[in-house]
Amino acid sequence: MSIEQANGNRIMRTDEMVRAEQIVKHFGRLTVLDGVDLSVKRGHVVVVIGPSGSGKTTLLRCINHLEKIDSGRIYIDGQLVGYREVKGRLVEDKEAAIARMRSQVGFVFQRFNLFPHLTALENVTEAPIHVLHQPREEVKERAMALLTKVGLAEKADAYPHKLSGGQQQRVAIARALAMNPKLMLFDEATSALDPELVGEVLKVMRQLAEEGMTMVVVTHEMGFARDVADHVIFMDKAVIVEQGTPEQVFDHCENERTRAFLGMIR
Amino acid sequence: MFRWDIFLHFLYQDPNLFFLQAAWTTLWISVIAQACGVIIGLFLALMRMSRFPLLTWPARAYIWFFRGSPLLVQVLLLYNGLPRLIQNPAFLLPDWACVLVAFSLNEGAYMSEITRAGITSVDAGQMEAAKSLGMRFPLAMRRIVLPQAARVIVPPLGNEFNNMLKTTSIASVIGLNELTHTTSLLGSPTFTVFELLVLATLYYLFLTTIWGYIQNWIEKRLDPDRLTKTDLSEKKGWTERMLGFGSRTRGGTLVSGR
């Protein structure tokens, strides 16, 4: 571990892509995250499972600061997320700094959230052109390559409402990848899909994992978790109940709640 | 007895083109006031939706005032009030500017509510998706949210502009030569106000009708479905659509497949 000085902030270069320490998050009186720790190694796939309302989606949204946290710290690639340390206290970062961090982290939503007024291709090129100010032609070429990769080259000029859910989600993944993210976050990316469309999206996610992308995946797809995950985390009632390799969690789980959950979804 | 000679004279024989000029005044006042109203409305809407009370409260007060008092009174307030507040006549607004300012400020209040409704109608996930891609608020608004809000904003905006074309008649009270004032100006000396009112009405109808077509065109352009919709309307005549038969017999009942 080396320590560098950059922009006055201490940056630690580690093999850790994401590190979360003691995250606490309340929605009003409800505690959704109660002291959650998380560590994601570079190139690893961490899958978060658990019943609805357990806080897994909120944890994911905290990682790219779509939700503020009430206490704790989150680091991406050694850099504090969403906050600056001023005299030992945390102050929320400026919008520009948060935006810069987000531009390096891909986020895939449960409801796709494609831009309906833009074609599939324009959805993919929008951010690289207007956020990163990359040359239009170059971005277009790369976007076509990405659409080809997710199997949708022939749909480049289609508007989102002409695409099936699975196709929309694959465009959304291509849109996130166009920013060349160093980390991808998937928030129940297949939960809103018809059963027969789940496979095509999972296939793309598998392929990404094989290419070495660092991923945090919140999902109910246990098969995917078992096959692809390097590390599985089971959350329930705002805390991490159990974690480990897929074998440890799925086959040799020690906790009663984990067993009950896995028994239910099998 | 309708004085056709007067009516026809001002319709197409008038060498001074009084009515054409009046119509032009009505038009440019409307266009500029509406454009300013849209811009003021956008900023008011953003202020009202902000989380800072320092922005929301002035916006609320503004909307409360301009929607709560008559436009006619606002025009007169500005027209009569300014000379009292500003003693130096060099700094006074010309009549047309008084009208323009009052109309713009008033329209801004109405447009802000329309714009707010438009922005609220866009799914919150759109702003989140934009942010997750590294966009900052102004860029996300401009590129992602407002283009979608526009589809909701344009129909009532068209209504507002249609209204604006007619509301300019209020400017006649301070003697601006738009259509209504020109009518009484030219009609009073010869007791032919009625004839000229009919003419002015025709001009108003002409302007609002043209606008109706323009509005239709804009709405079609904003619809991402437009290609399929025009396809459909090309294939089906109105009789076919409304009454179930048509000049071209295809599919359906008239041509049997066997």
Coordinates of C-alpha atoms in Angstrom, one line a residue:
Chain A
M1 CA 0.0 0.0 0.0
S2 CA 1.5 3.3 -1.0
I3 CA 0.3 6.7 0.0
E4 CA 0.2 9.5 -2.5
Q5 CA -0.5 13.2 -2.1
A6 CA -3.0 14.5 -4.6
N7 CA -5.3 17.6 -4.4
G8 CA -4.6 17.8 -0.7
N9 CA -6.5 14.6 -0.2
R10 CA -4.8 11.5 1.1
I11 CA -5.3 8.8 -1.5
M12 CA -4.5 5.2 -0.7
R13 CA -3.7 3.0 -3.6
T14 CA -4.8 -0.5 -2.7
D15 CA -6.1 -3.5 -4.4
E16 CA -9.5 -2.5 -2.9
M17 CA -11.9 -0.8 -5.4
V18 CA -14.7 -0.2 -2.9
R19 CA -14.3 0.1 0.9
A20 CA -17.2 1.0 3.1
E21 CA -16.8 1.4 6.8
Q22 CA -19.6 1.4 9.3
I23 CA -22.3 2.8 7.0
V24 CA -25.3 4.1 8.8
K25 CA -28.4 5.3 6.9
H26 CA -31.8 6.3 8.2
F27 CA -35.0 7.1 6.4
G28 CA -36.8 9.1 8.9
R29 CA -37.1 6.8 11.9
L30 CA -36.3 3.7 10.0
T31 CA -32.7 2.5 10.0
V32 CA -31.9 1.0 6.6
L33 CA -28.2 0.5 7.1
D34 CA -26.9 -0.2 10.5
G35 CA -23.1 -0.2 10.5
V36 CA -22.4 -2.0 7.3
D37 CA -18.8 -2.8 6.2
L38 CA -18.0 -3.8 2.7
S39 CA -14.8 -4.5 0.8
V40 CA -14.6 -5.1 -3.0
K41 CA -11.3 -6.1 -4.5
R42 CA -10.3 -4.9 -7.9
G43 CA -11.6 -7.2 -10.6
H44 CA -14.0 -9.0 -8.2
V45 CA -17.7 -9.6 -8.4
V46 CA -19.5 -9.1 -5.1
V47 CA -23.2 -10.2 -5.1
V48 CA -25.5 -8.9 -2.4
I49 CA -28.6 -10.9 -1.7
G50 CA -31.3 -10.7 0.9
P51 CA -35.0 -10.2 1.4
S52 CA -36.6 -6.9 0.2
G53 CA -36.3 -4.1 2.6
S54 CA -33.0 -5.5 3.9
G55 CA -31.1 -2.4 2.8
K56 CA -29.1 -3.9 -0.1
T57 CA -30.4 -1.5 -2.7
T58 CA -29.7 1.5 -0.4
L59 CA -26.2 0.2 0.2
L60 CA -25.6 0.2 -3.6
R61 CA -27.1 3.7 -4.0
C62 CA -24.8 5.0 -1.2
I63 CA -21.7 3.8 -3.0
N64 CA -22.2 6.3 -5.8
H65 CA -23.8 8.9 -3.5
L66 CA -27.3 8.7 -4.9
E67 CA -28.2 8.5 -1.2
K68 CA -26.4 10.5 1.5
I69 CA -25.1 8.6 4.5
D70 CA -25.6 9.5 8.1
S71 CA -22.3 8.2 9.3
G72 CA -19.4 6.0 8.1
R73 CA -17.1 6.3 5.2
I74 CA -17.1 5.0 1.6
Y75 CA -14.0 4.9 -0.5
I76 CA -13.8 4.1 -4.2
D77 CA -10.4 3.4 -5.5
G78 CA -9.0 4.9 -2.3
Q79 CA -10.9 8.2 -2.6
L80 CA -13.6 9.3 -0.2
V81 CA -17.1 9.3 -1.8
G82 CA -19.4 12.2 -1.5
Y83 CA -17.6 13.9 1.4
R84 CA -14.5 15.8 2.2
E85 CA -12.7 15.7 5.5
V86 CA -12.3 19.1 7.0
K87 CA -10.7 19.2 10.4
G88 CA -11.7 15.7 11.2
R89 CA -15.3 16.2 10.2
L90 CA -17.1 15.1 7.1
V91 CA -18.5 17.8 4.8
E92 CA -20.6 17.0 1.7
D93 CA -18.6 17.4 -1.5
K94 CA -19.3 19.9 -4.2
E95 CA -21.6 18.8 -7.0
A96 CA -18.8 18.9 -9.5
A97 CA -16.6 16.5 -7.4
I98 CA -19.5 14.1 -6.9
A99 CA -20.3 14.2 -10.6
R100 CA -16.7 13.5 -11.5
M101 CA -16.7 10.5 -9.2
R102 CA -20.0 9.2 -10.7
S103 CA -18.7 9.5 -14.2
Q104 CA -16.2 6.7 -13.3
V105 CA -18.9 4.4 -11.8
G106 CA -21.5 2.7 -13.9
F107 CA -25.0 2.3 -12.4
V108 CA -27.6 0.0 -13.8
F109 CA -31.2 0.6 -12.5
Q110 CA -33.9 -1.9 -11.9
R111 CA -36.3 0.2 -14.1
F112 CA -33.6 0.8 -16.8
N113 CA -34.2 4.5 -16.8
L114 CA -33.2 4.9 -20.5
F115 CA -33.8 8.4 -21.9
P116 CA -37.0 7.9 -23.9
H117 CA -36.5 10.9 -26.1
L118 CA -33.2 9.6 -27.4
T119 CA -32.5 6.5 -29.6
A120 CA -30.5 3.6 -28.2
L121 CA -27.4 4.9 -29.8
E122 CA -27.9 8.4 -28.5
N123 CA -28.6 7.0 -25.1
V124 CA -25.1 5.5 -25.2
T125 CA -23.3 8.5 -26.7
E126 CA -25.0 11.2 -24.6
A127 CA -22.7 11.2 -21.5
P128 CA -19.3 10.6 -23.2
I129 CA -20.1 13.6 -25.5
H130 CA -21.6 16.0 -23.0
V131 CA -19.9 15.0 -19.8
L132 CA -16.4 13.8 -21.0
H133 CA -16.4 16.1 -24.1
Q134 CA -15.0 13.3 -26.2
P135 CA -15.1 13.7 -30.0
R136 CA -18.5 12.8 -31.4
E137 CA -17.3 10.4 -34.2
E138 CA -15.1 8.5 -31.9
V139 CA -17.8 8.1 -29.3
K140 CA -20.3 7.0 -31.9
E141 CA -17.9 4.3 -33.1
R142 CA -17.3 3.1 -29.6
A143 CA -21.0 3.2 -28.8
M144 CA -21.8 1.0 -31.9
A145 CA -19.1 -1.4 -30.7
L146 CA -20.8 -1.5 -27.3
L147 CA -24.2 -2.1 -28.7
T148 CA -22.8 -4.9 -30.8
K149 CA -21.3 -6.4 -27.7
V150 CA -24.7 -6.5 -26.0
G151 CA -26.2 -7.8 -29.2
L152 CA -28.2 -4.8 -30.2
A153 CA -26.3 -3.3 -33.1
E154 CA -29.4 -3.5 -35.3
K155 CA -31.5 -1.6 -32.8
A156 CA -29.2 1.4 -32.7
D157 CA -31.7 3.8 -34.1
A158 CA -34.7 2.5 -32.2
Y159 CA -36.3 4.5 -29.4
P160 CA -36.5 2.8 -26.0
H161 CA -40.3 2.2 -26.1
K162 CA -39.8 0.1 -29.2
L163 CA -37.5 -2.3 -27.3
S164 CA -38.3 -5.1 -25.0
G165 CA -37.3 -4.9 -21.3
G166 CA -34.3 -7.1 -21.8
Q167 CA -33.2 -5.0 -24.8
Q168 CA -33.6 -1.8 -22.8
Q169 CA -31.6 -3.1 -19.9
R170 CA -28.8 -4.2 -22.3
V171 CA -28.8 -0.7 -23.8
A172 CA -28.6 0.7 -20.2
I173 CA -25.6 -1.5 -19.6
A174 CA -23.9 -0.3 -22.8
R175 CA -24.7 3.3 -21.8
A176 CA -22.9 2.8 -18.5
L177 CA -20.0 1.1 -20.1
A178 CA -19.5 3.9 -22.6
M179 CA -18.1 6.0 -19.8
N180 CA -15.3 3.4 -19.3
P181 CA -16.2 2.9 -15.6
K182 CA -13.8 1.3 -13.2
L183 CA -16.7 -0.1 -11.2
M184 CA -20.2 -1.2 -12.2
L185 CA -23.1 -1.3 -9.8
F186 CA -26.2 -3.4 -10.7
D187 CA -29.4 -2.7 -8.8
E188 CA -31.7 -5.7 -9.3
A189 CA -31.0 -5.3 -13.0
T190 CA -33.3 -8.3 -13.9
S191 CA -36.1 -7.9 -11.4
A192 CA -38.4 -5.9 -13.7
L193 CA -38.0 -8.3 -16.6
D194 CA -40.3 -11.0 -17.9
P195 CA -38.7 -14.4 -16.9
E196 CA -37.8 -15.3 -20.5
L197 CA -35.8 -12.0 -20.9
V198 CA -33.7 -12.4 -17.7
G199 CA -31.2 -14.7 -19.4
E200 CA -30.0 -12.2 -22.1
V201 CA -29.2 -9.6 -19.5
L202 CA -27.4 -12.0 -17.2
K203 CA -25.4 -13.2 -20.2
V204 CA -24.1 -9.7 -20.7
M205 CA -23.3 -9.4 -17.0
R206 CA -21.5 -12.7 -17.0
Q207 CA -19.4 -11.6 -19.9
L208 CA -18.4 -8.4 -18.2
A209 CA -17.4 -10.3 -15.1
E210 CA -15.2 -12.6 -17.2
E211 CA -13.5 -9.6 -18.7
G212 CA -12.4 -8.6 -15.2
M213 CA -14.8 -5.7 -14.5
T214 CA -15.2 -4.9 -10.8
M215 CA -18.9 -5.3 -10.0
V216 CA -21.3 -5.0 -7.1
V217 CA -24.5 -6.8 -8.0
V218 CA -27.7 -6.7 -6.0
T219 CA -29.9 -9.5 -7.3
H220 CA -32.4 -12.3 -6.6
E221 CA -30.8 -14.5 -9.2
M222 CA -29.1 -17.2 -7.0
G223 CA -27.8 -19.1 -10.0
F224 CA -25.9 -16.0 -11.1
A225 CA -24.6 -15.4 -7.6
R226 CA -23.4 -19.0 -7.3
D227 CA -21.6 -19.0 -10.7
V228 CA -20.2 -15.6 -11.0
A229 CA -19.7 -14.1 -7.6
D230 CA -16.3 -14.1 -5.9
H231 CA -17.9 -13.1 -2.7
V232 CA -21.5 -13.3 -1.6
I233 CA -23.1 -11.0 1.0
F234 CA -26.4 -11.8 2.7
M235 CA -28.1 -8.8 4.2
D236 CA -31.2 -8.8 6.4
K237 CA -32.7 -6.0 8.5
A238 CA -30.1 -3.4 7.8
V239 CA -27.1 -5.5 8.6
I240 CA -24.8 -8.0 6.9
V241 CA -25.7 -11.3 8.4
E242 CA -23.4 -13.6 6.6
Q243 CA -20.7 -13.4 3.9
G244 CA -18.2 -15.5 2.1
T245 CA -17.6 -17.5 -1.0
P246 CA -20.7 -18.8 -2.8
E247 CA -20.0 -22.3 -1.4
Q248 CA -19.8 -20.9 2.1
V249 CA -23.0 -18.9 1.9
F250 CA -25.1 -21.3 -0.2
D251 CA -24.0 -24.7 1.0
H252 CA -22.5 -24.2 4.5
C253 CA -24.4 -21.2 5.9
E254 CA -24.3 -20.9 9.6
N255 CA -26.9 -18.3 10.2
E256 CA -30.5 -19.3 10.8
R257 CA -31.8 -16.3 8.8
T258 CA -29.7 -17.0 5.8
R259 CA -30.9 -20.6 5.8
A260 CA -34.5 -19.5 6.1
F261 CA -34.1 -17.1 3.2
L262 CA -32.3 -19.5 0.9
G263 CA -34.9 -22.2 1.8
M264 CA -37.7 -19.8 0.8
I265 CA -36.3 -18.9 -2.6
R266 CA -35.3 -22.4 -3.6
Chain B
M1 CA -76.6 48.8 -42.7
F2 CA -73.1 47.6 -42.9
R3 CA -70.7 50.0 -44.5
W4 CA -69.0 47.6 -46.9
D5 CA -67.1 50.4 -48.6
I6 CA -65.3 51.2 -45.3
F7 CA -64.7 47.5 -44.5
L8 CA -63.3 46.7 -47.9
H9 CA -61.2 49.9 -48.0
F10 CA -59.4 48.9 -44.9
L11 CA -59.3 45.3 -45.9
Y12 CA -57.3 45.8 -49.1
Q13 CA -57.4 49.3 -50.4
D14 CA -55.8 51.2 -47.6
P15 CA -52.6 52.8 -48.9
N16 CA -51.3 53.3 -45.3
L17 CA -51.8 49.6 -44.4
F18 CA -53.1 50.6 -40.9
F19 CA -54.5 47.3 -40.1
L20 CA -51.6 45.3 -41.4
Q21 CA -49.3 47.3 -39.3
A22 CA -51.6 46.9 -36.2
A23 CA -51.6 43.2 -36.8
W24 CA -47.8 43.2 -36.9
T25 CA -47.7 45.1 -33.6
T26 CA -50.1 42.6 -32.1
L27 CA -47.9 39.8 -33.3
W28 CA -44.5 41.0 -32.3
I29 CA -45.7 42.1 -28.8
S30 CA -47.2 38.6 -28.3
V31 CA -44.2 36.8 -29.5
I32 CA -41.7 38.7 -27.4
A33 CA -43.8 38.7 -24.3
Q34 CA -44.5 35.0 -24.6
A35 CA -40.8 34.2 -25.2
C36 CA -39.8 36.3 -22.1
G37 CA -42.7 34.6 -20.2
V38 CA -41.3 31.2 -21.0
I39 CA -37.8 32.1 -19.8
I40 CA -39.1 33.8 -16.7
G41 CA -41.4 30.9 -16.1
L42 CA -38.6 28.3 -16.4
F43 CA -36.5 30.1 -13.7
L44 CA -39.4 30.6 -11.4
A45 CA -40.3 27.0 -11.7
L46 CA -36.8 25.9 -10.9
M47 CA -36.8 28.3 -7.9
R48 CA -40.1 27.1 -6.7
M49 CA -38.9 23.5 -6.8
S50 CA -35.6 24.1 -5.1
R51 CA -35.0 23.0 -1.6
F52 CA -33.8 26.4 -0.4
P53 CA -36.5 28.6 1.2
L54 CA -34.5 31.7 0.0
L55 CA -35.4 30.7 -3.6
T56 CA -38.9 29.2 -3.1
W57 CA -40.4 32.1 -1.2
P58 CA -39.6 34.9 -3.6
A59 CA -41.0 32.7 -6.4
R60 CA -44.1 32.0 -4.5
A61 CA -44.7 35.7 -3.7
Y62 CA -44.1 36.6 -7.4
I63 CA -46.6 34.0 -8.6
W64 CA -49.1 35.0 -5.9
F65 CA -49.0 38.7 -7.0
F66 CA -49.0 38.3 -10.8
R67 CA -51.7 35.6 -10.8
G68 CA -53.7 37.4 -8.1
S69 CA -54.2 40.7 -9.8
P70 CA -55.6 41.7 -13.2
L71 CA -53.2 42.2 -16.1
L72 CA -55.0 45.4 -17.0
V73 CA -54.2 46.8 -13.5
Q74 CA -50.6 45.6 -13.8
V75 CA -50.2 47.4 -17.1
L76 CA -51.7 50.6 -15.6
L77 CA -49.6 50.3 -12.4
L78 CA -46.4 50.2 -14.5
Y79 CA -47.7 52.9 -16.9
N80 CA -48.8 55.3 -14.2
G81 CA -46.4 54.3 -11.5
L82 CA -43.1 54.6 -13.2
P83 CA -43.3 58.3 -13.9
R84 CA -44.0 58.9 -10.2
L85 CA -41.1 56.8 -9.1
I86 CA -38.6 58.0 -11.7
Q87 CA -38.7 61.8 -12.0
N88 CA -36.3 62.1 -14.8
P89 CA -38.2 61.6 -18.1
A90 CA -35.1 60.5 -19.9
F91 CA -35.3 57.2 -18.1
L92 CA -39.0 56.5 -18.7
L93 CA -40.0 53.4 -20.6
P94 CA -41.8 54.0 -23.9
D95 CA -45.4 52.8 -24.1
W96 CA -44.6 49.6 -25.9
A97 CA -41.9 48.7 -23.4
C98 CA -44.4 49.2 -20.5
V99 CA -46.8 46.8 -22.2
L100 CA -44.0 44.3 -23.0
V101 CA -42.7 44.3 -19.4
A102 CA -46.1 43.9 -17.8
F103 CA -47.1 41.1 -20.2
S104 CA -43.8 39.3 -19.8
L105 CA -43.9 39.4 -16.0
N106 CA -47.5 38.3 -15.9
E107 CA -47.0 35.5 -18.4
G108 CA -44.0 34.3 -16.5
A109 CA -46.2 33.6 -13.5
Y110 CA -48.5 31.4 -15.5
M111 CA -45.7 29.7 -17.4
S112 CA -43.9 28.8 -14.2
E113 CA -46.8 26.7 -13.1
I114 CA -47.0 25.0 -16.5
T115 CA -43.3 24.4 -16.5
R116 CA -43.3 23.0 -13.0
A117 CA -46.1 20.6 -14.0
G118 CA -44.0 19.6 -17.0
I119 CA -40.8 19.0 -15.0
T120 CA -42.7 17.1 -12.2
S121 CA -44.2 14.8 -14.9
V122 CA -40.8 13.5 -15.8
D123 CA -39.9 10.3 -13.9
A124 CA -37.4 11.0 -11.0
G125 CA -35.4 8.0 -12.4
Q126 CA -34.4 10.2 -15.4
M127 CA -32.6 12.7 -13.2
E128 CA -31.0 9.9 -11.3
A129 CA -29.8 8.1 -14.4
A130 CA -28.4 11.4 -15.7
K131 CA -26.6 12.0 -12.4
S132 CA -25.2 8.4 -12.3
L133 CA -23.6 9.2 -15.7
G134 CA -21.8 12.1 -14.1
M135 CA -24.1 14.9 -15.3
R136 CA -24.5 18.0 -13.1
F137 CA -27.9 19.5 -12.5
P138 CA -27.9 22.1 -15.3
L139 CA -26.7 19.7 -17.9
A140 CA -29.2 17.0 -16.8
M141 CA -32.0 19.5 -16.9
R142 CA -31.1 20.8 -20.3
R143 CA -30.3 17.5 -22.0
I144 CA -32.5 15.0 -20.2
V145 CA -35.4 16.4 -18.2
L146 CA -36.5 19.5 -20.1
P147 CA -36.8 17.8 -23.5
Q148 CA -39.1 15.3 -21.9
A149 CA -41.0 18.0 -20.0
A150 CA -41.5 19.9 -23.3
R151 CA -44.0 17.3 -24.5
V152 CA -46.2 18.1 -21.5
I153 CA -45.5 21.9 -21.6
V154 CA -46.2 22.6 -25.3
P155 CA -49.9 22.0 -25.4
P156 CA -50.7 24.4 -22.6
L157 CA -48.0 26.8 -23.9
G158 CA -49.9 26.9 -27.2
N159 CA -53.0 27.8 -25.3
E160 CA -51.1 30.5 -23.5
F161 CA -49.8 32.0 -26.7
N162 CA -53.3 31.9 -28.3
N163 CA -54.5 33.8 -25.3
M164 CA -51.6 36.2 -25.5
L165 CA -52.5 37.1 -29.1
K166 CA -55.9 38.3 -27.9
T167 CA -54.8 39.7 -24.6
T168 CA -52.6 42.3 -26.4
S169 CA -55.9 44.2 -26.9
I170 CA -55.3 45.3 -23.3
A171 CA -52.5 47.5 -24.6
S172 CA -55.1 49.7 -26.2
V173 CA -55.8 51.3 -22.9
I174 CA -52.4 53.1 -23.0
G175 CA -52.8 53.9 -26.7
L176 CA -50.6 51.4 -28.3
N177 CA -51.5 50.9 -32.0
E178 CA -52.3 47.2 -32.0
L179 CA -55.4 45.9 -33.6
T180 CA -58.0 46.9 -31.0
H181 CA -56.8 50.5 -30.5
T182 CA -56.4 51.0 -34.2
T183 CA -60.0 49.9 -34.7
S184 CA -61.4 52.6 -32.4
L185 CA -58.9 55.2 -33.6
L186 CA -60.0 54.8 -37.2
G187 CA -63.6 54.0 -36.6
S188 CA -64.6 56.6 -34.1
P189 CA -64.4 59.7 -36.4
T190 CA -66.6 58.1 -39.0
F191 CA -68.9 56.1 -36.7
T192 CA -67.7 52.8 -38.3
V193 CA -66.3 51.1 -35.3
F194 CA -68.5 48.1 -35.8
E195 CA -67.3 47.5 -39.4
L196 CA -63.7 47.8 -38.3
L197 CA -64.3 45.5 -35.3
V198 CA -65.4 42.9 -37.7
L199 CA -62.2 43.4 -39.6
A200 CA -60.1 43.3 -36.4
T201 CA -61.8 40.0 -35.5
L202 CA -60.9 38.6 -38.8
Y203 CA -57.3 39.5 -38.2
Y204 CA -57.3 37.9 -34.7
L205 CA -58.9 34.8 -36.2
F206 CA -56.2 34.7 -38.9
L207 CA -53.4 35.0 -36.4
T208 CA -54.8 32.3 -34.0
T209 CA -55.6 29.9 -36.8
I210 CA -52.0 30.2 -38.2
W211 CA -50.7 29.6 -34.7
G212 CA -53.0 26.5 -34.4
Y213 CA -51.2 24.9 -37.3
I214 CA -47.8 25.8 -36.0
Q215 CA -48.6 24.3 -32.6
N216 CA -49.8 21.1 -34.3
W217 CA -46.5 20.9 -36.2
I218 CA -44.4 21.4 -33.0
E219 CA -46.4 18.8 -31.1
K220 CA -45.9 16.3 -33.8
R221 CA -42.1 17.0 -33.9
L222 CA -41.8 16.4 -30.1
D223 CA -43.6 13.0 -30.3
P224 CA -41.0 10.2 -30.6
D225 CA -43.9 8.1 -32.1
R226 CA -44.4 10.5 -34.9
L227 CA -43.1 8.2 -37.6
T228 CA -45.5 5.4 -36.9
K229 CA -48.4 7.9 -36.4
T230 CA -47.9 9.6 -39.8
D231 CA -47.7 6.1 -41.3
L232 CA -51.1 5.3 -39.9
S233 CA -52.7 8.5 -41.0
E234 CA -51.3 8.1 -44.4
K235 CA -52.8 4.7 -44.7
K236 CA -56.2 5.7 -43.4
G237 CA -58.4 8.4 -44.7
W238 CA -60.7 10.1 -42.2
T239 CA -63.8 8.3 -43.4
E240 CA -62.1 5.1 -42.8
R241 CA -60.9 6.0 -39.4
M242 CA -64.1 7.6 -38.2
L243 CA -66.8 5.7 -40.0
G244 CA -65.1 2.5 -41.0
F245 CA -65.1 2.7 -44.8
G246 CA -62.7 4.4 -47.1
S247 CA -61.6 5.1 -50.7
R248 CA -58.9 2.5 -50.5
T249 CA -60.1 -0.9 -49.7
R250 CA -57.6 -2.9 -47.8
G251 CA -57.9 -5.5 -45.1
G252 CA -61.0 -5.5 -43.0
T253 CA -64.4 -6.0 -44.4
L254 CA -64.4 -4.7 -47.9
V255 CA -61.8 -7.1 -49.3
S256 CA -62.3 -10.7 -48.5
G257 CA -59.2 -12.7 -48.2
R258 CA -60.6 -15.8 -49.8

